[in-house]
mmCIF file of C-alpha atoms and ligand atoms in Angstrom:
data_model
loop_
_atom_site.group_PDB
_atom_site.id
_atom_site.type_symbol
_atom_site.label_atom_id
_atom_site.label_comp_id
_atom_site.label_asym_id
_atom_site.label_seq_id
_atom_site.Cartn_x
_atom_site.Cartn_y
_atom_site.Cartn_z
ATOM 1 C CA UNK A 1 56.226 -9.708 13.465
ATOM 2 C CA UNK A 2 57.775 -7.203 10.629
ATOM 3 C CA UNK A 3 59.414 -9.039 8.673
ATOM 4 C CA UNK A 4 63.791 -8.188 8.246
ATOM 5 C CA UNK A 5 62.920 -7.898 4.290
ATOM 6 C CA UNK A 6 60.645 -10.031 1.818
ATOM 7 C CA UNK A 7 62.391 -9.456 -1.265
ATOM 8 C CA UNK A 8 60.181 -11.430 -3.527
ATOM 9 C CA UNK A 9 56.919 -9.245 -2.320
ATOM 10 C CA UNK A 10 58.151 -6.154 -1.260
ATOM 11 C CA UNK A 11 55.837 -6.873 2.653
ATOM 12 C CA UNK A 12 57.785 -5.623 5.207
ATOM 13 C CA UNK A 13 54.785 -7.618 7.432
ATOM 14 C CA UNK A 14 54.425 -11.261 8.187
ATOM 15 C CA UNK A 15 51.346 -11.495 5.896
ATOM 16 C CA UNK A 16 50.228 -14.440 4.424
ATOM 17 C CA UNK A 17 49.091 -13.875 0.766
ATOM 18 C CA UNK A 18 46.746 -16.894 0.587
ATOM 19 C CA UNK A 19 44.447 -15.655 3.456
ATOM 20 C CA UNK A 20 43.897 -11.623 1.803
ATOM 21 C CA UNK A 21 40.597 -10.909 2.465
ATOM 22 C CA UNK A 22 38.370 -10.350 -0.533
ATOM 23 C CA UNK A 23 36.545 -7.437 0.703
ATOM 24 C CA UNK A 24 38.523 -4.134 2.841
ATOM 25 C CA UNK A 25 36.335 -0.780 3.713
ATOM 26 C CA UNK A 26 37.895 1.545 4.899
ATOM 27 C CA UNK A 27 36.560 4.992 6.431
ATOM 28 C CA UNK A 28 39.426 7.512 5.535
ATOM 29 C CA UNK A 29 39.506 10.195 8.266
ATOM 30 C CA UNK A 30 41.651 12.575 9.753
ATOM 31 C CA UNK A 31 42.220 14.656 6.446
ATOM 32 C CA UNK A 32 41.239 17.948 8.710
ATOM 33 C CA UNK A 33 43.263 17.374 11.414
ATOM 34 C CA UNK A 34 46.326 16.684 9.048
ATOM 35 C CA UNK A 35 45.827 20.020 7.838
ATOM 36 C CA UNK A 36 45.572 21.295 11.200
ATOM 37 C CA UNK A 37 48.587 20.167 12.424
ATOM 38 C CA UNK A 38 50.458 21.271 9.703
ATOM 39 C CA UNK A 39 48.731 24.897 10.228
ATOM 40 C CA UNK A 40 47.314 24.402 6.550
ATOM 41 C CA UNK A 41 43.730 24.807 5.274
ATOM 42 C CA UNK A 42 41.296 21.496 5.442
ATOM 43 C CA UNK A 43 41.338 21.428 1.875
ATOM 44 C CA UNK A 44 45.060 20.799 1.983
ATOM 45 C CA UNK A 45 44.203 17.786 4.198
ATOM 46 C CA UNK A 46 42.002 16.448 1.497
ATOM 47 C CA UNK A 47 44.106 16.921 -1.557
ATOM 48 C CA UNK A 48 46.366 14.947 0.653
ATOM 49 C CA UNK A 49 43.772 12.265 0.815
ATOM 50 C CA UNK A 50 43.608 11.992 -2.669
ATOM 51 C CA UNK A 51 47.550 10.602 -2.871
ATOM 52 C CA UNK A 52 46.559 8.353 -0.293
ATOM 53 C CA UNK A 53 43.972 7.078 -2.313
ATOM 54 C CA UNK A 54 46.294 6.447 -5.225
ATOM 55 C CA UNK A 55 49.054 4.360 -2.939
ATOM 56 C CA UNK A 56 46.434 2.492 -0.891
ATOM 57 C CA UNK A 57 44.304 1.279 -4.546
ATOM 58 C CA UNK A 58 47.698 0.383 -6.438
ATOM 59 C CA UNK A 59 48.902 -1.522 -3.012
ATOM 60 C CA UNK A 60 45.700 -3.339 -2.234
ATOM 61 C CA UNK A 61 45.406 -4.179 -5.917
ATOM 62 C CA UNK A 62 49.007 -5.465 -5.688
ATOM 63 C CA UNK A 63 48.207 -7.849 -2.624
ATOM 64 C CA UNK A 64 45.178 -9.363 -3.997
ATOM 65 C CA UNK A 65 42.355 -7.625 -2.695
ATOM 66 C CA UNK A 66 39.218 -8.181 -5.120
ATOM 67 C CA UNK A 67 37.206 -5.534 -3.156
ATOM 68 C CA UNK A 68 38.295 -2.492 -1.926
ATOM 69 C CA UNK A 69 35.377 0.211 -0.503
ATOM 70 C CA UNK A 70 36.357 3.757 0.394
ATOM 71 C CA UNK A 71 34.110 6.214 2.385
ATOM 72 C CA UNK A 72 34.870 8.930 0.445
ATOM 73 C CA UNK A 73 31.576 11.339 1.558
ATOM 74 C CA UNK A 74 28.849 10.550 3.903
ATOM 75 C CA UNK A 75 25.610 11.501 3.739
ATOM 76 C CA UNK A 76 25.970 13.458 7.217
ATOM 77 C CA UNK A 77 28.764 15.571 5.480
ATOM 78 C CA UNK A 78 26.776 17.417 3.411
ATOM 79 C CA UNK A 79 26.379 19.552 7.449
ATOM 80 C CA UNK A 80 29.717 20.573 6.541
ATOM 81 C CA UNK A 81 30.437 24.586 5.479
ATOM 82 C CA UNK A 82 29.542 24.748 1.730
ATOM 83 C CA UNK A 83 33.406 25.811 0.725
ATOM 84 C CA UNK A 84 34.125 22.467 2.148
ATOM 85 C CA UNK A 85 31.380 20.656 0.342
ATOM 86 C CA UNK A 86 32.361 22.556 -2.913
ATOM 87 C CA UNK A 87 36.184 21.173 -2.078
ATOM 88 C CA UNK A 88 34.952 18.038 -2.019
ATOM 89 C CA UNK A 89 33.335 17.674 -5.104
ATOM 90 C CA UNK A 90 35.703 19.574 -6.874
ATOM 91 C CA UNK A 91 38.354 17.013 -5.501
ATOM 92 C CA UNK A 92 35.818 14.232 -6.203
ATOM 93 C CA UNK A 93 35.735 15.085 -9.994
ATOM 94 C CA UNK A 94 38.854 16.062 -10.487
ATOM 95 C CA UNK A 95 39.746 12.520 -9.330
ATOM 96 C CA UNK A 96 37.694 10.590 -11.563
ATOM 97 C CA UNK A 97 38.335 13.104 -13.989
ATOM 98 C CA UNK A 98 42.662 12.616 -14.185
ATOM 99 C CA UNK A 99 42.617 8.882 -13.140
ATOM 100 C CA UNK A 100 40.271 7.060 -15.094
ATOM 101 C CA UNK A 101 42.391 6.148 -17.651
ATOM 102 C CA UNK A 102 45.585 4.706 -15.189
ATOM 103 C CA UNK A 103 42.669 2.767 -13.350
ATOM 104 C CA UNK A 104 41.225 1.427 -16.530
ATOM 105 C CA UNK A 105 44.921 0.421 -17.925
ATOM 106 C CA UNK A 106 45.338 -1.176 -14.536
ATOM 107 C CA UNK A 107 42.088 -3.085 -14.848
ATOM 108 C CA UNK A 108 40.511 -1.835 -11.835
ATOM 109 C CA UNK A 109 36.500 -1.825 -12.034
ATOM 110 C CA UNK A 110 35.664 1.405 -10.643
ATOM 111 C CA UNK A 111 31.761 1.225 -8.816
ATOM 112 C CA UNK A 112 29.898 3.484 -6.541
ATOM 113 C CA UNK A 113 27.564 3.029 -3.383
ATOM 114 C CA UNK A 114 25.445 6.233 -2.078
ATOM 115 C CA UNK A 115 22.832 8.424 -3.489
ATOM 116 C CA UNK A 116 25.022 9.363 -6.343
ATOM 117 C CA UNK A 117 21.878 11.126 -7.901
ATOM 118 C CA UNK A 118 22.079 13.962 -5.463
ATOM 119 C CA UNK A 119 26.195 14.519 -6.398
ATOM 120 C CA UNK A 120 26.209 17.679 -8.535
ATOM 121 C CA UNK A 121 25.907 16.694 -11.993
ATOM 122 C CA UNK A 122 29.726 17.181 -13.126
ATOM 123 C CA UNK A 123 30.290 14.345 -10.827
ATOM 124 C CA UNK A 124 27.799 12.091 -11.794
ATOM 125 C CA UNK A 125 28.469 12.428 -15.323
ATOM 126 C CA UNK A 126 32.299 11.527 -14.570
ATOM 127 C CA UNK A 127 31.385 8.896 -11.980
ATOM 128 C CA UNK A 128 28.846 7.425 -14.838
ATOM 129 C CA UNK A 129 31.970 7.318 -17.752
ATOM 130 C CA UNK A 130 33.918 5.909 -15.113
ATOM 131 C CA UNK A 131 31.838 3.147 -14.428
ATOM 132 C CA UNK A 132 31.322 1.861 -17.752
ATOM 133 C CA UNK A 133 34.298 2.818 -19.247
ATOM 134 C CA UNK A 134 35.920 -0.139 -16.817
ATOM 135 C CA UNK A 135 32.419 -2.164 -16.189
ATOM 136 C CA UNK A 136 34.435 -4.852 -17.272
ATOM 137 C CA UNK A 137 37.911 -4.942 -15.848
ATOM 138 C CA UNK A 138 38.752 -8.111 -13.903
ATOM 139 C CA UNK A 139 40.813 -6.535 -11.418
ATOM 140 C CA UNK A 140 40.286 -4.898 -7.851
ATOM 141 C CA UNK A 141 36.730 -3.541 -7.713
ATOM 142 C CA UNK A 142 37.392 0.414 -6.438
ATOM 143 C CA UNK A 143 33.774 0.698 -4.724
ATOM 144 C CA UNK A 144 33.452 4.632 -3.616
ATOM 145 C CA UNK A 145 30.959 5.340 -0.992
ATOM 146 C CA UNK A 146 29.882 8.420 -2.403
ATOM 147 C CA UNK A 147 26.845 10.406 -0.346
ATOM 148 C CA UNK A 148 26.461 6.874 1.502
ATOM 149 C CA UNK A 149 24.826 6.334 4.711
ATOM 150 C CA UNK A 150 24.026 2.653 5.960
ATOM 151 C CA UNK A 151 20.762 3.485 7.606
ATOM 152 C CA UNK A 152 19.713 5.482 3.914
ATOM 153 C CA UNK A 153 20.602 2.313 2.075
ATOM 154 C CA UNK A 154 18.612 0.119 4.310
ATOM 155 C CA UNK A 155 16.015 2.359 3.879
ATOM 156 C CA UNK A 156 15.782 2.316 0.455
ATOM 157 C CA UNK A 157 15.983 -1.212 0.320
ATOM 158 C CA UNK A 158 13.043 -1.397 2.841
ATOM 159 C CA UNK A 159 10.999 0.742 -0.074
ATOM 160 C CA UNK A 160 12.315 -1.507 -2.830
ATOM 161 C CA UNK A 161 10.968 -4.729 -0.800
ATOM 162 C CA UNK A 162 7.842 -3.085 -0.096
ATOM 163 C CA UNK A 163 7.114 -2.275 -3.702
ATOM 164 C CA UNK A 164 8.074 -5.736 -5.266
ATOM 165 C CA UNK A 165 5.749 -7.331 -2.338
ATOM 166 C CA UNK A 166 2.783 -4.861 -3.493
ATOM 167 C CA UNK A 167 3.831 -6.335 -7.227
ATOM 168 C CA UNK A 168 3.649 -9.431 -6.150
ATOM 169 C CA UNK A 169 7.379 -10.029 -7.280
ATOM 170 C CA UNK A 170 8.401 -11.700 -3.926
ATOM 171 C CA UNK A 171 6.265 -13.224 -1.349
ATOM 172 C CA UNK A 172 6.821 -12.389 3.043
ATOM 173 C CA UNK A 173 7.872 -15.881 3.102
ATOM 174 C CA UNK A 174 10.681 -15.244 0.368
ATOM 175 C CA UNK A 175 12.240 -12.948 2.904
ATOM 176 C CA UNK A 176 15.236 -13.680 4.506
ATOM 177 C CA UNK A 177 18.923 -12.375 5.254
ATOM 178 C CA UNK A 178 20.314 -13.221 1.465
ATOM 179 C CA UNK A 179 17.178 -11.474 0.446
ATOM 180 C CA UNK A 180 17.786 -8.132 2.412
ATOM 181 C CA UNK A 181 21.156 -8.032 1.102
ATOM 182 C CA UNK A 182 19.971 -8.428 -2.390
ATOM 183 C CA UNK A 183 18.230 -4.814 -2.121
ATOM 184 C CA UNK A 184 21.145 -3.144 -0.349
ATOM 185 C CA UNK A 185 23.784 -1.148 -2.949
ATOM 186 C CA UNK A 186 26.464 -3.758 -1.968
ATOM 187 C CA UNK A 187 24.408 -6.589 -3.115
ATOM 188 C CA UNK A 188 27.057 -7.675 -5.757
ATOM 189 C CA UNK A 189 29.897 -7.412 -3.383
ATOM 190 C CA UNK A 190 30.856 -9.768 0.001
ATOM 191 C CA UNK A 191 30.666 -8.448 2.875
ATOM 192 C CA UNK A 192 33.677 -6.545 4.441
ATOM 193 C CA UNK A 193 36.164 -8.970 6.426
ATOM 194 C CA UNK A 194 38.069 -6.186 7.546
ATOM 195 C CA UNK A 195 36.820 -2.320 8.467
ATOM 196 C CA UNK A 196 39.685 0.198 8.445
ATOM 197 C CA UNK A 197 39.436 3.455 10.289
ATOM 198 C CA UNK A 198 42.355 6.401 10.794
ATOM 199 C CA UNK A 199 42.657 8.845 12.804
ATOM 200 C CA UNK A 200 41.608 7.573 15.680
ATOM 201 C CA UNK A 201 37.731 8.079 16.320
ATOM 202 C CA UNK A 202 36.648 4.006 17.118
ATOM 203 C CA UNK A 203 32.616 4.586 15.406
ATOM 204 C CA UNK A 204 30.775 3.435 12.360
ATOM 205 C CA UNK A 205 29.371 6.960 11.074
ATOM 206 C CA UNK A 206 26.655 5.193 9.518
ATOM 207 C CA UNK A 207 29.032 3.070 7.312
ATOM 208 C CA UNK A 208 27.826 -0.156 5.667
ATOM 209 C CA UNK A 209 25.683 -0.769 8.683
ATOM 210 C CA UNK A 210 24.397 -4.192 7.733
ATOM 211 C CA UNK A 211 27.222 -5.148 6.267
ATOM 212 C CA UNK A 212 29.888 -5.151 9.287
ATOM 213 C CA UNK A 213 27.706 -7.334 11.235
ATOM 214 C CA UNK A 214 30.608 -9.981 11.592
ATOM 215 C CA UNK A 215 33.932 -7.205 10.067
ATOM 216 C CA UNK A 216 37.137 -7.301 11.893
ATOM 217 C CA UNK A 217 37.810 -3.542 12.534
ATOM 218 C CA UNK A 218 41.034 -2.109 12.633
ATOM 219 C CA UNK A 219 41.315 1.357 14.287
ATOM 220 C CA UNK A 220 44.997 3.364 13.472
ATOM 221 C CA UNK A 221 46.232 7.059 14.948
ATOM 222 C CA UNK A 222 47.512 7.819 11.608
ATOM 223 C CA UNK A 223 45.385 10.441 9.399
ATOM 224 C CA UNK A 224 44.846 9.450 6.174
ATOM 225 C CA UNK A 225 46.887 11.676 4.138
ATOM 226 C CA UNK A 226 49.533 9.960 6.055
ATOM 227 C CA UNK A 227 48.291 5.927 5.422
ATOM 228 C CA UNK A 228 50.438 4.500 3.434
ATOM 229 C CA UNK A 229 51.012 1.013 1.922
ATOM 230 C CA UNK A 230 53.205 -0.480 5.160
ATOM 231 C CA UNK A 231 50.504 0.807 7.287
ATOM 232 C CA UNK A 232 47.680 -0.980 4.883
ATOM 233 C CA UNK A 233 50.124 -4.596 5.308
ATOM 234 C CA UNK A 234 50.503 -3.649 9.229
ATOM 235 C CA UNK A 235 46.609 -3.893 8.779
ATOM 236 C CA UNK A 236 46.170 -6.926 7.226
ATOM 237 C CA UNK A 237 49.180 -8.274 10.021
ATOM 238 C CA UNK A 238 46.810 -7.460 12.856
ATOM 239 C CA UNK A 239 43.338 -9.030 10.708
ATOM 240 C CA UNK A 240 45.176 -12.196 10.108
ATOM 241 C CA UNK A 241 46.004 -13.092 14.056
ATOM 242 C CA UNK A 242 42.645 -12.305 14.759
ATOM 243 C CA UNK A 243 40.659 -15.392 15.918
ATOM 244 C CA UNK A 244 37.234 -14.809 13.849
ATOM 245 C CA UNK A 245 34.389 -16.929 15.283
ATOM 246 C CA UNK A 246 31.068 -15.852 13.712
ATOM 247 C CA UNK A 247 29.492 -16.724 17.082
ATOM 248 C CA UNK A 248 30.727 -20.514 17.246
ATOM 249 C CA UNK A 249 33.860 -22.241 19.127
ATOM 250 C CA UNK A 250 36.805 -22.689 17.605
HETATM 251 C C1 LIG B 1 37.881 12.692 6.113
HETATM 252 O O1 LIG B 1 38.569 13.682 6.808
HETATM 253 C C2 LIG B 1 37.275 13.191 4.833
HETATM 254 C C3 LIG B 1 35.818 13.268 4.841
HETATM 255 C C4 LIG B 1 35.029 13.004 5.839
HETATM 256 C C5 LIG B 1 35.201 13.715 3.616
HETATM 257 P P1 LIG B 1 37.841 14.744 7.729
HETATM 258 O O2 LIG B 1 37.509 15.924 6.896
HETATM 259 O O3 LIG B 1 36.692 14.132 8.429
HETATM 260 O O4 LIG B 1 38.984 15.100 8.725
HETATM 261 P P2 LIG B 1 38.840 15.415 10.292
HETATM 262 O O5 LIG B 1 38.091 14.266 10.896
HETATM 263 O O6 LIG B 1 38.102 16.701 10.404
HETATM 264 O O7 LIG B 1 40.255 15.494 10.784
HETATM 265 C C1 LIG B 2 33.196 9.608 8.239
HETATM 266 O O1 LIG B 2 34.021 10.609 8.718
HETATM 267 C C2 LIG B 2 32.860 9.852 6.806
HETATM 268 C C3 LIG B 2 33.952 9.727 5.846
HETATM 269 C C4 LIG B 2 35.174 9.370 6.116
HETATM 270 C C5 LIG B 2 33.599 10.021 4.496
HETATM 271 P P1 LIG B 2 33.441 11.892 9.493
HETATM 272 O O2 LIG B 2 34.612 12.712 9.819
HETATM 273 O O3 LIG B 2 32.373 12.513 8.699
HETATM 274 O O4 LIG B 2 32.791 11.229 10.783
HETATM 275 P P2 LIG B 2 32.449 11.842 12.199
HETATM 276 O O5 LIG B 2 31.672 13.089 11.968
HETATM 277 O O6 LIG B 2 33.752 12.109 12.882
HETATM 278 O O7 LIG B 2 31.670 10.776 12.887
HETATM 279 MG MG1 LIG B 3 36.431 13.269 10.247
#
Protein backbone atom coordinates (compact mmCIF):
# COMPACT_ATOMS: atom_id res chain seq x y z
CA UNK A 1 0.00 0.00 0.00
CA UNK A 2 1.73 3.65 -0.61
CA UNK A 3 0.89 5.42 1.85
CA UNK A 4 -1.44 9.15 1.00
CA UNK A 5 1.55 10.98 3.06
CA UNK A 6 3.52 10.09 6.41
CA UNK A 7 4.36 13.40 7.51
CA UNK A 8 6.24 12.49 10.60
CA UNK A 9 8.77 10.11 8.41
CA UNK A 10 8.76 11.39 5.16
CA UNK A 11 7.76 7.12 3.77
CA UNK A 12 5.55 7.43 1.13
CA UNK A 13 5.39 3.25 1.79
CA UNK A 14 3.52 1.33 4.40
CA UNK A 15 6.81 0.38 6.15
CA UNK A 16 7.04 -0.52 9.50
CA UNK A 17 10.17 1.02 11.19
CA UNK A 18 10.46 -1.58 13.98
CA UNK A 19 10.95 -4.57 11.55
CA UNK A 20 14.14 -2.65 9.21
CA UNK A 21 16.32 -5.22 8.55
CA UNK A 22 19.80 -4.87 9.97
CA UNK A 23 21.68 -5.98 7.04
CA UNK A 24 20.65 -4.73 2.94
CA UNK A 25 23.18 -5.74 -0.11
CA UNK A 26 22.52 -4.55 -2.83
CA UNK A 27 24.15 -5.31 -6.41
CA UNK A 28 23.88 -1.85 -8.23
CA UNK A 29 23.51 -2.54 -11.98
CA UNK A 30 22.31 -1.08 -14.97
CA UNK A 31 24.78 2.00 -14.87
CA UNK A 32 25.67 1.01 -18.77
CA UNK A 33 22.49 0.68 -19.99
CA UNK A 34 21.44 4.11 -18.37
CA UNK A 35 24.02 5.57 -20.39
CA UNK A 36 22.86 3.79 -23.30
CA UNK A 37 19.59 4.88 -23.33
CA UNK A 38 20.39 8.24 -22.88
CA UNK A 39 22.94 7.86 -26.00
CA UNK A 40 25.77 8.87 -23.41
CA UNK A 41 29.12 7.15 -22.71
CA UNK A 42 29.14 4.18 -19.86
CA UNK A 43 31.12 6.32 -17.81
CA UNK A 44 28.24 8.77 -17.68
CA UNK A 45 26.16 5.82 -16.37
CA UNK A 46 28.58 5.39 -13.55
CA UNK A 47 29.12 8.92 -12.42
CA UNK A 48 25.41 8.59 -12.23
CA UNK A 49 25.84 5.72 -9.88
CA UNK A 50 27.81 7.59 -7.69
CA UNK A 51 24.61 10.14 -6.78
CA UNK A 52 22.77 7.13 -6.29
CA UNK A 53 25.09 6.03 -3.88
CA UNK A 54 24.89 9.26 -1.93
CA UNK A 55 20.75 9.22 -1.74
CA UNK A 56 20.49 5.46 -1.12
CA UNK A 57 23.46 5.70 2.12
CA UNK A 58 21.83 9.01 3.62
CA UNK A 59 18.17 7.21 3.15
CA UNK A 60 19.05 3.81 4.50
CA UNK A 61 20.97 5.53 7.28
CA UNK A 62 17.80 7.59 7.89
CA UNK A 63 15.49 4.39 8.21
CA UNK A 64 17.63 2.50 10.49
CA UNK A 65 19.60 0.23 8.58
CA UNK A 66 22.86 -0.79 10.68
CA UNK A 67 24.32 -2.56 7.58
CA UNK A 68 24.29 -1.50 4.29
CA UNK A 69 26.70 -3.59 1.52
CA UNK A 70 27.17 -2.24 -1.99
CA UNK A 71 28.69 -4.27 -4.93
CA UNK A 72 30.54 -1.66 -6.14
CA UNK A 73 33.25 -3.94 -8.46
CA UNK A 74 33.39 -7.59 -8.88
CA UNK A 75 36.12 -9.54 -9.28
CA UNK A 76 34.79 -10.72 -12.88
CA UNK A 77 34.87 -6.94 -13.89
CA UNK A 78 38.25 -6.55 -14.07
CA UNK A 79 37.20 -8.55 -18.06
CA UNK A 80 35.93 -5.24 -18.69
CA UNK A 81 37.91 -2.75 -21.46
CA UNK A 82 40.73 -1.11 -19.41
CA UNK A 83 39.18 2.67 -20.06
CA UNK A 84 36.33 1.24 -18.17
CA UNK A 85 38.39 -0.28 -15.43
CA UNK A 86 40.46 3.01 -15.25
CA UNK A 87 36.75 4.84 -14.92
CA UNK A 88 36.10 2.88 -12.26
CA UNK A 89 38.79 3.42 -10.09
CA UNK A 90 39.08 6.84 -10.87
CA UNK A 91 35.32 7.11 -9.77
CA UNK A 92 36.15 4.76 -6.86
CA UNK A 93 38.77 7.25 -5.43
CA UNK A 94 37.39 10.15 -6.23
CA UNK A 95 34.48 8.94 -4.05
CA UNK A 96 36.26 8.14 -1.02
CA UNK A 97 38.37 10.89 -1.79
CA UNK A 98 35.33 14.00 -1.66
CA UNK A 99 33.03 12.12 0.83
CA UNK A 100 34.90 10.97 3.63
CA UNK A 101 34.50 13.75 5.63
CA UNK A 102 30.26 14.13 5.15
CA UNK A 103 30.29 10.27 5.98
CA UNK A 104 32.46 10.68 8.99
CA UNK A 105 30.29 13.88 10.27
CA UNK A 106 27.33 11.63 9.65
CA UNK A 107 28.83 8.81 11.68
CA UNK A 108 28.75 6.27 9.11
CA UNK A 109 31.59 3.46 9.56
CA UNK A 110 32.86 3.08 6.20
CA UNK A 111 34.37 -0.92 5.67
CA UNK A 112 35.38 -2.90 2.70
CA UNK A 113 34.95 -6.64 1.51
CA UNK A 114 37.12 -7.92 -1.67
CA UNK A 115 40.71 -8.26 -2.45
CA UNK A 116 41.29 -4.64 -1.82
CA UNK A 117 45.13 -5.42 -2.12
CA UNK A 118 44.91 -5.80 -5.83
CA UNK A 119 42.91 -2.05 -6.13
CA UNK A 120 45.59 0.28 -7.54
CA UNK A 121 47.31 1.80 -4.76
CA UNK A 122 45.60 5.43 -4.86
CA UNK A 123 42.59 3.53 -3.87
CA UNK A 124 43.79 1.55 -1.25
CA UNK A 125 45.51 4.26 0.39
CA UNK A 126 42.06 6.31 0.37
CA UNK A 127 39.99 3.23 1.16
CA UNK A 128 42.66 2.60 4.20
CA UNK A 129 42.16 6.59 5.65
CA UNK A 130 38.68 5.97 5.16
CA UNK A 131 38.42 3.13 7.23
CA UNK A 132 40.07 4.32 10.20
CA UNK A 133 39.35 7.70 9.98
CA UNK A 134 35.50 6.46 10.91
CA UNK A 135 36.57 2.86 12.54
CA UNK A 136 34.58 4.09 15.18
CA UNK A 137 31.37 5.75 14.14
CA UNK A 138 28.22 4.16 15.59
CA UNK A 139 26.14 4.69 12.71
CA UNK A 140 25.21 2.71 9.41
CA UNK A 141 28.17 0.48 8.53
CA UNK A 142 28.82 1.50 4.50
CA UNK A 143 30.43 -2.07 3.63
CA UNK A 144 31.83 -1.68 -0.20
CA UNK A 145 32.35 -4.84 -2.03
CA UNK A 146 35.31 -3.76 -3.68
CA UNK A 147 37.11 -6.56 -6.20
CA UNK A 148 34.68 -9.11 -4.30
CA UNK A 149 33.70 -12.40 -5.51
CA UNK A 150 31.83 -14.94 -3.11
CA UNK A 151 33.48 -18.04 -4.43
CA UNK A 152 37.23 -15.94 -3.90
CA UNK A 153 36.21 -15.23 -0.34
CA UNK A 154 35.27 -18.74 0.39
CA UNK A 155 38.31 -19.64 -0.99
CA UNK A 156 40.40 -17.78 0.99
CA UNK A 157 38.71 -18.71 3.95
CA UNK A 158 39.18 -22.43 2.95
CA UNK A 159 43.22 -21.47 3.01
CA UNK A 160 42.86 -19.60 6.29
CA UNK A 161 41.12 -22.86 7.92
CA UNK A 162 43.60 -25.02 6.45
CA UNK A 163 46.53 -23.13 7.87
CA UNK A 164 45.17 -22.63 11.51
CA UNK A 165 44.34 -26.61 11.39
CA UNK A 166 48.15 -27.27 10.27
CA UNK A 167 48.89 -24.75 13.48
CA UNK A 168 46.97 -26.55 15.44
CA UNK A 169 44.81 -23.35 16.24
CA UNK A 170 41.43 -25.16 15.64
CA UNK A 171 40.69 -28.76 15.64
CA UNK A 172 38.19 -30.71 12.44
CA UNK A 173 35.83 -31.13 15.19
CA UNK A 174 35.79 -27.23 15.95
CA UNK A 175 34.34 -26.86 12.49
CA UNK A 176 31.06 -25.87 11.93
CA UNK A 177 28.74 -23.20 10.11
CA UNK A 178 29.57 -20.19 12.81
CA UNK A 179 33.08 -21.29 12.22
CA UNK A 180 33.09 -20.93 8.31
CA UNK A 181 31.61 -17.65 8.67
CA UNK A 182 34.22 -16.55 11.06
CA UNK A 183 36.92 -16.80 8.09
CA UNK A 184 34.70 -15.18 5.46
CA UNK A 185 35.33 -11.04 5.04
CA UNK A 186 31.74 -10.53 6.40
CA UNK A 187 32.48 -12.28 9.56
CA UNK A 188 31.69 -9.12 11.70
CA UNK A 189 28.53 -8.38 9.90
CA UNK A 190 24.86 -10.48 9.85
CA UNK A 191 23.96 -11.91 7.17
CA UNK A 192 21.90 -10.02 4.46
CA UNK A 193 17.96 -10.19 5.12
CA UNK A 194 17.32 -8.55 2.03
CA UNK A 195 19.42 -8.74 -1.55
CA UNK A 196 18.66 -5.81 -3.87
CA UNK A 197 19.28 -6.02 -7.56
CA UNK A 198 18.38 -3.22 -10.53
CA UNK A 199 18.16 -3.40 -13.70
CA UNK A 200 16.63 -6.31 -14.17
CA UNK A 201 19.13 -9.36 -14.60
CA UNK A 202 17.52 -11.97 -11.60
CA UNK A 203 21.50 -13.69 -10.76
CA UNK A 204 23.96 -13.59 -7.94
CA UNK A 205 27.27 -12.69 -9.99
CA UNK A 206 29.19 -14.32 -7.43
CA UNK A 207 27.86 -11.96 -4.65
CA UNK A 208 28.12 -12.92 -0.97
CA UNK A 209 27.57 -16.49 -1.96
CA UNK A 210 27.40 -17.99 1.50
CA UNK A 211 25.88 -15.36 2.86
CA UNK A 212 22.34 -15.23 0.93
CA UNK A 213 21.70 -18.70 1.83
CA UNK A 214 18.30 -17.67 3.55
CA UNK A 215 18.21 -13.42 1.82
CA UNK A 216 14.95 -12.20 0.59
CA UNK A 217 15.86 -10.86 -2.92
CA UNK A 218 14.28 -8.09 -4.44
CA UNK A 219 14.75 -7.74 -8.25
CA UNK A 220 13.65 -3.90 -9.77
CA UNK A 221 13.68 -2.66 -13.75
CA UNK A 222 15.07 0.52 -12.61
CA UNK A 223 18.99 1.16 -13.34
CA UNK A 224 20.74 2.37 -10.67
CA UNK A 225 21.55 5.81 -11.54
CA UNK A 226 17.87 6.03 -11.44
CA UNK A 227 17.21 4.17 -7.65
CA UNK A 228 16.23 6.46 -5.55
CA UNK A 229 15.09 6.64 -1.89
CA UNK A 230 11.06 5.81 -2.67
CA UNK A 231 12.27 2.98 -4.68
CA UNK A 232 14.74 1.77 -1.61
CA UNK A 233 11.16 2.11 0.91
CA UNK A 234 9.10 0.35 -2.10
CA UNK A 235 11.89 -2.30 -1.30
CA UNK A 236 11.67 -2.69 2.10
CA UNK A 237 7.41 -2.61 1.38
CA UNK A 238 7.77 -5.77 -0.67
CA UNK A 239 10.62 -7.54 2.13
CA UNK A 240 8.26 -6.88 4.91
CA UNK A 241 5.02 -8.93 3.36
CA UNK A 242 7.26 -11.55 2.62
CA UNK A 243 6.52 -14.71 4.68
CA UNK A 244 10.29 -15.78 5.67
CA UNK A 245 10.42 -19.41 6.86
CA UNK A 246 14.06 -20.54 7.15
CA UNK A 247 12.80 -23.99 6.12
CA UNK A 248 10.12 -24.44 9.04
CA UNK A 249 6.12 -23.85 9.12
CA UNK A 250 4.79 -20.93 10.09
C1 LIG B 1 27.00 -1.61 -12.68
O1 LIG B 1 26.59 -1.20 -13.95
C2 LIG B 1 28.37 -1.13 -12.32
C3 LIG B 1 29.39 -2.17 -12.26
C4 LIG B 1 29.23 -3.43 -12.54
C5 LIG B 1 30.71 -1.74 -11.89
P1 LIG B 1 27.05 -1.94 -15.28
O2 LIG B 1 28.30 -1.29 -15.75
O3 LIG B 1 27.14 -3.40 -15.06
O4 LIG B 1 25.87 -1.58 -16.23
P2 LIG B 1 25.22 -2.52 -17.36
O5 LIG B 1 24.85 -3.81 -16.68
O6 LIG B 1 26.25 -2.70 -18.41
O7 LIG B 1 24.01 -1.76 -17.82
C1 LIG C 1 27.53 -7.32 -10.92
O1 LIG C 1 27.16 -6.68 -12.09
C2 LIG C 1 28.69 -6.63 -10.29
C3 LIG C 1 28.44 -5.30 -9.75
C4 LIG C 1 27.29 -4.69 -9.71
C5 LIG C 1 29.59 -4.65 -9.20
P1 LIG C 1 27.70 -7.14 -13.53
O2 LIG C 1 27.10 -6.21 -14.49
O3 LIG C 1 29.17 -7.24 -13.50
O4 LIG C 1 27.10 -8.61 -13.65
P2 LIG C 1 26.80 -9.50 -14.92
O5 LIG C 1 28.04 -9.52 -15.75
O6 LIG C 1 25.66 -8.87 -15.64
O7 LIG C 1 26.45 -10.84 -14.36
MG1 LIG D 1 25.88 -4.96 -15.35
Amino acid sequence: MILEANMNNNLIYDIDLSKIPKHIAIIMDGNGRWAKSRFLPRAAGHKAGVETIREIVKEASRLGIKHLTLYAFSTENWKRPKPEVDTLMKLLSMYLQNEVNELHKNNVKLTAIGITKELPSICIEKLNYAEELTKNNAGINLNLALNYGGRADIKNAFIDILKDYKSGKIDINDIDEGIIKNYLSTKSIPDPELVIRTSGEQRLSNFLLWEVAYSEFYYTDIHWPDFNKEELQKALFVYQNRDRRFGGLK
